[in-house]
Short mmCIF file of C-alpha atoms in Angstrom, two decimals:
data_model
loop_
_atom_site.label_atom_id
_atom_site.label_comp_id
_atom_site.label_asym_id
_atom_site.label_seq_id
_atom_site.Cartn_x
_atom_site.Cartn_y
_atom_site.Cartn_z
CA MET K 1 8.00 -1.37 0.71
CA THR K 2 10.12 -0.99 -2.91
CA THR K 3 12.12 1.38 -4.96
CA LEU K 4 10.49 1.28 -8.59
CA LYS K 5 11.59 1.61 -11.60
CA ARG K 6 9.62 3.75 -14.41
CA ARG K 7 9.70 1.78 -17.97
CA PRO K 8 8.46 3.59 -20.61
CA SER K 9 4.70 3.63 -21.69
CA ASP K 10 2.85 2.73 -25.08
CA ARG K 11 0.47 5.56 -24.86
CA GLY K 12 -0.24 4.45 -28.48
CA VAL K 13 -1.61 0.89 -28.05
CA ASN K 14 -4.90 -0.32 -28.09
CA ASP K 15 -5.65 -3.39 -25.62
CA ARG K 16 -9.45 -3.61 -25.83
CA ALA K 17 -10.43 -7.31 -26.12
CA LEU K 18 -12.49 -9.43 -26.41
CA VAL K 19 -10.72 -11.87 -23.63
CA SER K 20 -14.24 -14.34 -22.84
CA ALA K 21 -17.83 -14.37 -23.68
CA VAL K 22 -18.92 -12.84 -20.91
CA SER K 23 -16.47 -10.15 -19.73
CA THR K 24 -14.09 -7.36 -21.55
CA ARG K 25 -10.57 -6.55 -20.91
CA VAL K 26 -10.64 -2.83 -20.39
CA ASP K 27 -7.33 -1.19 -21.71
CA PHE K 28 -7.29 1.98 -19.03
CA LEU K 29 -5.00 3.88 -21.06
CA GLN K 30 -7.39 4.55 -24.25
CA LEU K 31 -10.68 5.88 -20.89
CA ARG K 32 -7.85 8.13 -19.56
CA ASP K 33 -6.79 10.24 -22.49
CA ARG K 34 -10.31 10.16 -23.46
CA ASN K 35 -12.44 11.56 -21.21
CA THR K 36 -10.75 11.95 -17.08
CA THR K 37 -15.05 11.95 -16.09
CA SER K 38 -14.56 8.43 -17.16
CA VAL K 39 -11.53 7.90 -15.06
CA ALA K 40 -12.93 8.92 -12.10
CA GLN K 41 -16.08 7.18 -12.68
CA ASN K 42 -13.84 3.57 -13.14
CA PHE K 43 -12.41 4.03 -10.30
CA ALA K 44 -15.59 4.63 -8.24
CA ASP K 45 -16.82 0.82 -9.85
CA ILE K 46 -13.47 -0.45 -8.30
CA THR K 47 -13.89 1.12 -5.19
CA ASP K 48 -17.76 -0.47 -5.02
CA LEU K 49 -16.85 -3.90 -6.32
CA VAL K 50 -13.84 -3.69 -3.24
CA LYS K 51 -16.54 -3.15 -0.59
CA LEU K 52 -18.97 -5.64 -1.82
CA ASN K 53 -16.24 -7.67 -0.31
CA GLU K 54 -15.15 -5.77 1.40
CA PRO K 55 -16.38 -2.69 3.67
CA THR K 56 -13.77 -1.22 4.59
CA GLY K 57 -12.51 -0.99 1.42
CA GLN K 58 -8.56 -2.37 2.52
CA LEU K 59 -6.53 -4.46 -0.17
CA ASP K 60 -4.35 -5.23 2.63
CA ASP K 61 -3.14 -4.81 6.03
CA ASP K 62 -3.04 -1.04 5.54
CA ILE K 63 -3.72 0.15 1.86
CA LEU K 64 -7.68 1.45 1.39
CA VAL K 65 -9.16 0.88 -2.15
CA SER K 66 -9.67 4.57 -2.52
CA GLU K 67 -6.02 5.53 -2.79
CA LEU K 68 -5.56 3.65 -5.87
CA GLN K 69 -6.54 6.45 -7.95
CA SER K 70 -3.28 8.15 -6.91
CA PHE K 71 -0.97 5.56 -8.33
CA VAL K 72 -2.20 6.66 -12.25
CA ASP K 73 -0.10 9.66 -13.31
CA SER K 74 2.76 7.82 -10.92
CA PRO K 75 6.17 7.59 -13.07
CA ASP K 76 6.45 4.45 -11.46
CA VAL K 77 3.58 2.86 -13.49
CA ASP K 78 2.39 1.85 -16.92
CA ILE K 79 -0.87 2.25 -16.67
CA ALA K 80 -1.76 1.29 -20.44
CA LYS K 81 -0.37 -2.11 -19.25
CA ASP K 82 -0.83 -2.68 -15.54
CA LEU K 83 -4.44 -2.32 -14.43
CA ARG K 84 -6.62 -4.28 -16.08
CA LEU K 85 -10.31 -4.28 -15.43
CA TRP K 86 -12.93 -7.15 -16.98
CA ARG K 87 -16.56 -5.98 -17.79
CA ASP K 88 -19.60 -8.61 -18.12
CA SER K 89 -21.63 -7.82 -21.06
CA HIS K 90 -23.94 -5.31 -19.52
CA GLY K 91 -21.00 -3.05 -19.01
CA ASN K 92 -20.95 -4.03 -15.75
CA LEU K 93 -17.06 -4.14 -13.46
CA ILE K 94 -17.37 -7.69 -12.33
CA GLY K 95 -12.97 -7.77 -12.08
CA PHE K 96 -9.73 -5.81 -11.50
CA GLY K 97 -6.14 -6.23 -11.62
CA GLN K 98 -3.66 -3.43 -10.08
CA LEU K 99 0.42 -4.54 -10.87
CA PHE K 100 2.93 -2.63 -9.67
CA ILE K 101 6.10 -3.73 -10.45
CA SER K 102 9.73 -3.60 -8.85
CA GLU K 103 13.26 -3.81 -10.31
CA HIS K 104 16.18 -3.37 -8.77
CA ASN K 105 19.49 -5.71 -9.78
CA ASP K 106 18.70 -8.88 -11.15
CA GLU K 107 14.96 -9.12 -9.72
CA VAL K 108 11.67 -8.20 -10.95
CA GLU K 109 8.82 -8.30 -7.93
CA GLY K 110 5.17 -7.63 -8.90
CA TYR K 111 2.88 -6.62 -6.54
CA LEU K 112 -1.05 -7.26 -7.54
CA TYR K 113 -4.13 -5.66 -6.04
CA PHE K 114 -7.35 -7.69 -7.42
CA ASP K 115 -10.30 -8.49 -6.38
CA LEU K 116 -13.62 -10.42 -8.09
CA HIS K 117 -17.69 -9.41 -7.66
CA PRO K 118 -18.73 -12.35 -5.63
CA THR K 119 -21.42 -13.88 -8.00
CA ARG K 120 -17.77 -14.42 -10.22
CA ARG K 121 -15.53 -15.58 -7.55
CA ASN K 122 -16.22 -19.37 -8.30
CA ASP K 123 -15.63 -18.85 -12.10
CA THR K 124 -12.31 -18.49 -13.79
CA LEU K 125 -12.05 -15.00 -13.89
CA GLY K 126 -9.87 -15.02 -11.03
CA THR K 127 -7.50 -17.69 -12.72
CA GLU K 128 -7.84 -14.86 -15.81
CA ILE K 129 -7.16 -12.63 -14.09
CA LEU K 130 -3.43 -14.02 -12.39
CA GLN K 131 -2.08 -15.38 -15.60
CA TRP K 132 -2.80 -11.77 -16.75
CA SER K 133 -0.07 -10.52 -14.43
CA GLU K 134 2.15 -13.49 -14.95
CA GLN K 135 2.48 -12.86 -18.44
CA ARG K 136 2.74 -8.89 -17.69
CA LEU K 137 5.70 -9.71 -15.21
CA ARG K 138 7.28 -12.69 -17.97
CA GLU K 139 7.14 -8.96 -20.34
CA VAL K 140 8.86 -6.33 -17.67
CA GLY K 141 11.09 -9.03 -16.44
CA GLU K 142 12.50 -11.16 -19.48
CA GLY K 143 15.91 -12.01 -19.47
CA THR K 144 15.75 -11.59 -15.63
CA VAL K 145 17.40 -14.18 -13.07
CA SER K 146 13.69 -14.09 -10.11
CA LEU K 147 10.65 -13.19 -11.21
CA LYS K 148 8.09 -13.25 -8.29
CA LEU K 149 4.75 -12.05 -7.71
CA ARG K 150 2.77 -10.83 -4.23
CA VAL K 151 -0.16 -10.80 -3.54
CA LYS K 152 -2.32 -10.57 0.16
CA SER K 153 -5.24 -12.41 1.64
CA ARG K 154 -7.14 -12.18 4.51
CA ASP K 155 -6.87 -14.94 6.57
CA ASP K 156 -10.80 -15.71 6.46
CA GLN K 157 -10.87 -15.09 2.61
CA SER K 158 -10.87 -19.04 1.98
CA ASP K 159 -12.10 -18.44 -1.47
CA ARG K 160 -9.10 -16.06 -2.26
CA GLN K 161 -6.82 -18.53 -0.91
CA ILE K 162 -7.85 -21.21 -2.66
CA LEU K 163 -7.27 -19.80 -5.93
CA LEU K 164 -4.02 -18.58 -5.01
CA GLU K 165 -3.07 -21.67 -4.08
CA LYS K 166 -4.36 -23.61 -7.27
CA GLN K 167 -2.40 -21.14 -9.23
CA GLY K 168 0.93 -22.12 -7.20
CA PHE K 169 0.92 -19.45 -4.67
CA THR K 170 2.42 -20.35 -1.27
CA THR K 171 2.11 -17.96 2.13
CA GLU K 172 5.44 -16.72 2.71
CA ARG K 173 4.76 -13.71 5.31
CA GLY K 174 1.78 -12.99 7.60
CA PHE K 175 0.84 -9.37 8.32
CA LEU K 176 -1.89 -7.65 10.30
CA THR K 177 -4.23 -4.77 10.93
CA MET K 178 -4.27 -3.29 14.30
CA ALA K 179 -6.58 -0.47 15.65
CA CYS K 180 -7.03 1.70 18.27
CA SER K 181 -9.52 4.28 19.84
CA LEU K 182 -8.79 7.69 20.31
CA ASN K 183 -11.70 8.90 22.11
CA GLN K 184 -10.24 8.81 25.42
CA SER K 185 -7.40 9.57 27.17
CA LEU K 186 -4.40 9.06 25.61
CA SER K 187 -1.32 8.16 28.26
CA SER K 188 1.68 11.37 28.53
CA SER K 189 4.90 10.99 26.49
CA PHE K 190 8.63 12.37 26.12
CA MET K 191 11.08 12.81 23.93
CA PRO K 192 14.93 11.19 25.85
CA ASN K 193 16.42 14.10 27.06
CA GLY K 194 18.19 16.06 24.29
CA PHE K 195 15.84 14.74 21.49
CA THR K 196 13.55 17.30 19.48
CA LEU K 197 10.31 16.81 17.14
CA LYS K 198 9.74 18.56 13.92
CA GLN K 199 7.68 18.72 10.64
CA LEU K 200 9.04 17.36 8.18
CA SER K 201 10.35 20.73 5.26
CA TRP K 202 10.46 18.30 2.72
CA GLU K 203 12.30 20.63 0.62
CA GLN K 204 15.31 21.28 2.92
CA ASP K 205 14.93 18.02 3.89
CA LEU K 206 13.71 15.10 1.95
CA GLN K 207 17.15 13.67 1.10
CA ALA K 208 18.04 13.14 4.92
CA TRP K 209 14.25 11.96 5.03
CA VAL K 210 15.09 8.63 2.51
CA GLU K 211 18.53 8.24 4.79
CA LEU K 212 16.42 7.79 7.53
CA PHE K 213 13.82 6.04 6.06
CA ASN K 214 15.94 3.74 4.54
CA GLU K 215 18.59 3.00 7.51
CA SER K 216 15.30 2.40 9.92
CA PHE K 217 13.76 -0.09 7.14
CA ILE K 218 16.84 -2.01 5.97
CA ASP K 219 16.80 -4.65 8.21
CA HIS K 220 12.61 -4.87 7.55
CA TRP K 221 11.66 -7.87 5.66
CA ASN K 222 11.57 -7.60 1.52
CA HIS K 223 13.09 -3.42 2.21
CA HIS K 224 14.71 -2.40 -0.47
CA ASP K 225 15.98 2.08 -0.80
CA LEU K 226 14.01 4.70 -1.26
CA THR K 227 14.49 6.96 -3.60
CA ALA K 228 14.24 10.65 -3.39
CA ALA K 229 12.19 10.50 -6.50
CA THR K 230 9.80 8.10 -5.13
CA ALA K 231 9.91 10.39 -1.68
CA ARG K 232 8.82 13.05 -3.42
CA GLN K 233 5.54 11.34 -5.17
CA TRP K 234 4.48 9.78 -2.29
CA LEU K 235 5.06 13.87 -0.61
CA ASN K 236 2.82 14.78 -3.19
CA HIS K 237 -0.21 12.73 -2.91
CA GLN K 238 -3.67 14.72 -2.03
CA HIS K 239 -3.91 13.59 1.19
CA TYR K 240 -0.54 14.25 2.24
CA ARG K 241 -0.28 16.77 5.27
CA PRO K 242 3.03 17.53 6.54
CA GLU K 243 2.34 18.27 9.84
CA LEU K 244 1.57 14.37 10.23
CA ASN K 245 5.39 14.15 8.97
CA LEU K 246 7.24 14.19 12.37
CA ILE K 247 11.00 13.80 13.00
CA ALA K 248 12.58 13.44 16.07
CA VAL K 249 15.85 15.15 15.62
CA ALA K 250 18.91 14.06 18.19
CA PRO K 251 20.78 16.67 20.14
CA ASN K 252 23.84 16.20 17.06
CA GLY K 253 21.36 17.74 14.15
CA THR K 254 21.08 13.80 13.25
CA PHE K 255 16.88 12.26 12.02
CA ALA K 256 16.87 9.80 14.18
CA ALA K 257 12.91 7.92 13.86
CA PHE K 258 10.36 9.64 12.08
CA CYS K 259 6.21 8.74 12.36
CA VAL K 260 3.77 9.65 8.79
CA GLY K 261 -0.04 10.16 10.21
CA TYR K 262 -2.28 10.18 7.03
CA ILE K 263 -5.99 10.99 6.85
CA ASN K 264 -8.62 10.51 3.93
CA GLN K 265 -10.97 13.14 4.72
CA GLU K 266 -13.42 12.04 0.99
CA GLU K 267 -13.22 8.54 2.50
CA ASN K 268 -14.38 8.76 6.13
CA ALA K 269 -16.75 10.97 4.25
CA ARG K 270 -18.14 8.68 2.45
CA ASN K 271 -18.03 5.83 5.30
CA GLY K 272 -19.56 8.30 7.77
CA TYR K 273 -16.52 7.90 10.36
CA SER K 274 -13.79 9.63 11.14
CA GLU K 275 -10.22 7.34 10.70
CA GLY K 276 -6.81 7.80 10.54
CA TRP K 277 -3.58 5.96 9.59
CA ILE K 278 0.08 5.62 10.77
CA LYS K 279 1.80 4.63 7.54
CA LEU K 280 5.34 5.01 8.26
CA LEU K 281 7.00 4.61 11.76
CA GLY K 282 10.92 3.72 11.71
CA THR K 283 13.42 4.11 14.00
CA ARG K 284 17.45 4.07 12.81
CA ARG K 285 19.39 1.54 14.31
CA ASP K 286 21.50 3.32 16.78
CA PHE K 287 18.77 5.52 18.10
CA ARG K 288 16.74 2.21 18.68
CA LYS K 289 15.83 1.14 23.15
CA LEU K 290 16.05 4.41 23.71
CA GLY K 291 11.91 5.10 24.36
CA LEU K 292 12.21 7.27 20.65
CA GLY K 293 9.75 5.02 18.89
CA ARG K 294 7.31 4.93 21.71
CA ALA K 295 7.03 9.19 22.15
CA ILE K 296 6.75 9.95 18.23
CA LEU K 297 4.18 7.03 17.58
CA GLN K 298 1.67 9.14 20.74
CA ALA K 299 2.43 12.39 19.96
CA GLN K 300 0.84 11.72 16.24
CA MET K 301 -1.58 9.68 18.39
CA ARG K 302 -2.14 12.95 20.11
CA GLN K 303 -2.11 15.26 16.73
CA LEU K 304 -4.88 12.68 15.48
CA GLN K 305 -6.93 12.96 18.39
CA ALA K 306 -7.09 16.75 18.46
CA MET K 307 -7.80 16.22 14.46
CA GLY K 308 -11.04 14.97 15.25
CA VAL K 309 -9.91 11.52 14.47
CA GLU K 310 -11.34 8.71 16.79
CA GLN K 311 -9.93 5.76 15.50
CA VAL K 312 -5.58 5.20 14.02
CA LYS K 313 -5.04 1.82 12.27
CA LEU K 314 -1.79 0.76 10.89
CA GLY K 315 -0.37 -2.16 9.07
CA VAL K 316 2.43 -4.34 10.71
CA ASP K 317 4.34 -7.49 9.99
CA ALA K 318 3.67 -9.77 12.28
CA GLN K 319 6.73 -11.74 12.66
CA SER K 320 9.21 -8.01 12.60
CA LEU K 321 12.72 -8.24 14.53
CA THR K 322 11.83 -4.93 15.83
CA SER K 323 9.36 -5.73 17.81
CA ALA K 324 6.78 -3.82 16.62
CA THR K 325 4.00 -5.05 17.07
CA ARG K 326 4.44 -5.31 21.44
CA LEU K 327 5.12 -1.52 20.59
CA TYR K 328 1.74 -0.89 19.01
CA GLN K 329 0.00 -3.11 21.35
CA SER K 330 2.05 -1.08 24.93
CA VAL K 331 -0.05 2.04 23.93
CA GLY K 332 -2.97 0.40 22.90
CA PHE K 333 -3.65 -1.02 19.46
CA TYR K 334 -5.02 -4.57 19.03
CA PRO K 335 -4.93 -6.68 15.95
CA VAL K 336 -8.17 -6.65 13.78
CA HIS K 337 -7.13 -8.79 10.81
CA THR K 338 -4.29 -11.52 9.56
CA TRP K 339 -3.11 -10.96 5.96
CA LEU K 340 -1.01 -13.93 4.40
CA SER K 341 1.31 -12.59 2.13
CA TYR K 342 1.70 -15.19 -1.22
CA VAL K 343 4.76 -14.71 -3.49
CA LYS K 344 5.11 -17.04 -7.09
CA GLU K 345 8.44 -17.73 -8.66
CA ILE K 346 7.62 -16.82 -12.42
CA GLN K 347 9.49 -18.65 -15.26
CA SER K 348 10.33 -15.58 -17.63
#
């Protein structure tokens, strides 16, 4: 996870431009300001496009395409410049790119979500989307020492991997999507002696929760500190449910571990099944090896089960130094997809 800094939006810019003989790059901001219905339709088109290639709608190990729209009004995203749609001459969506840019110290990182219509995998559109994202990153990071662009590919998406490697991307990390059926009896777990579970009261506990997050993930790969502003945005997400934000509290009152669950009821209704996610699970280093992670994870799984969730998923760094994968396997999770993280150093 990265902490993002807001960049000023150029809300008056009209960036609609013809970019090839058969496709138009759409300035998403113009659509948003003009017609709310157009915004919803564009995201519906993005969802349909992604699901042509991946019926589950997953964009990476733990993000669904249906979640993208929640980022539109984020202060961390300049939607006028960080989201692009490509349509053919008939107005059909054939590609999109959504870039999230984080700035910290002397480094700027971009994380790109993109997809192509299946009929466009072998032409130049994929290259065009990647080149657009690189140029956008250069604009934001002008004068910065380090510019990095990251994107993920499932390990069986050979066309995508070939495209990325031709454009100079290299693999740097592996991630897993794991799943566990909740249509079964779940084993009981108990908090260590003196520890209690509580739900986050974000008005009262927000700063302590942010500190818990940062200290839990400080030794994780590519960690950047979370800010209270970004955390507040997360907790205002339309699918956020406070009862699914569990905290393990130490006998002295210190927040020791946490687990955030997530249910997208709209996506479940569209797909005809009940699925939940473990979005975050972390333990402060001073409280590890006490069984807190396992106990709070199983408590969350029981909550999801009681809410009617039939399957729970999560994303995990396959090379995590905290042995997270083994923890998940010990309570019944199994790998369903492997994702490769690609990176490219961009010349400013």
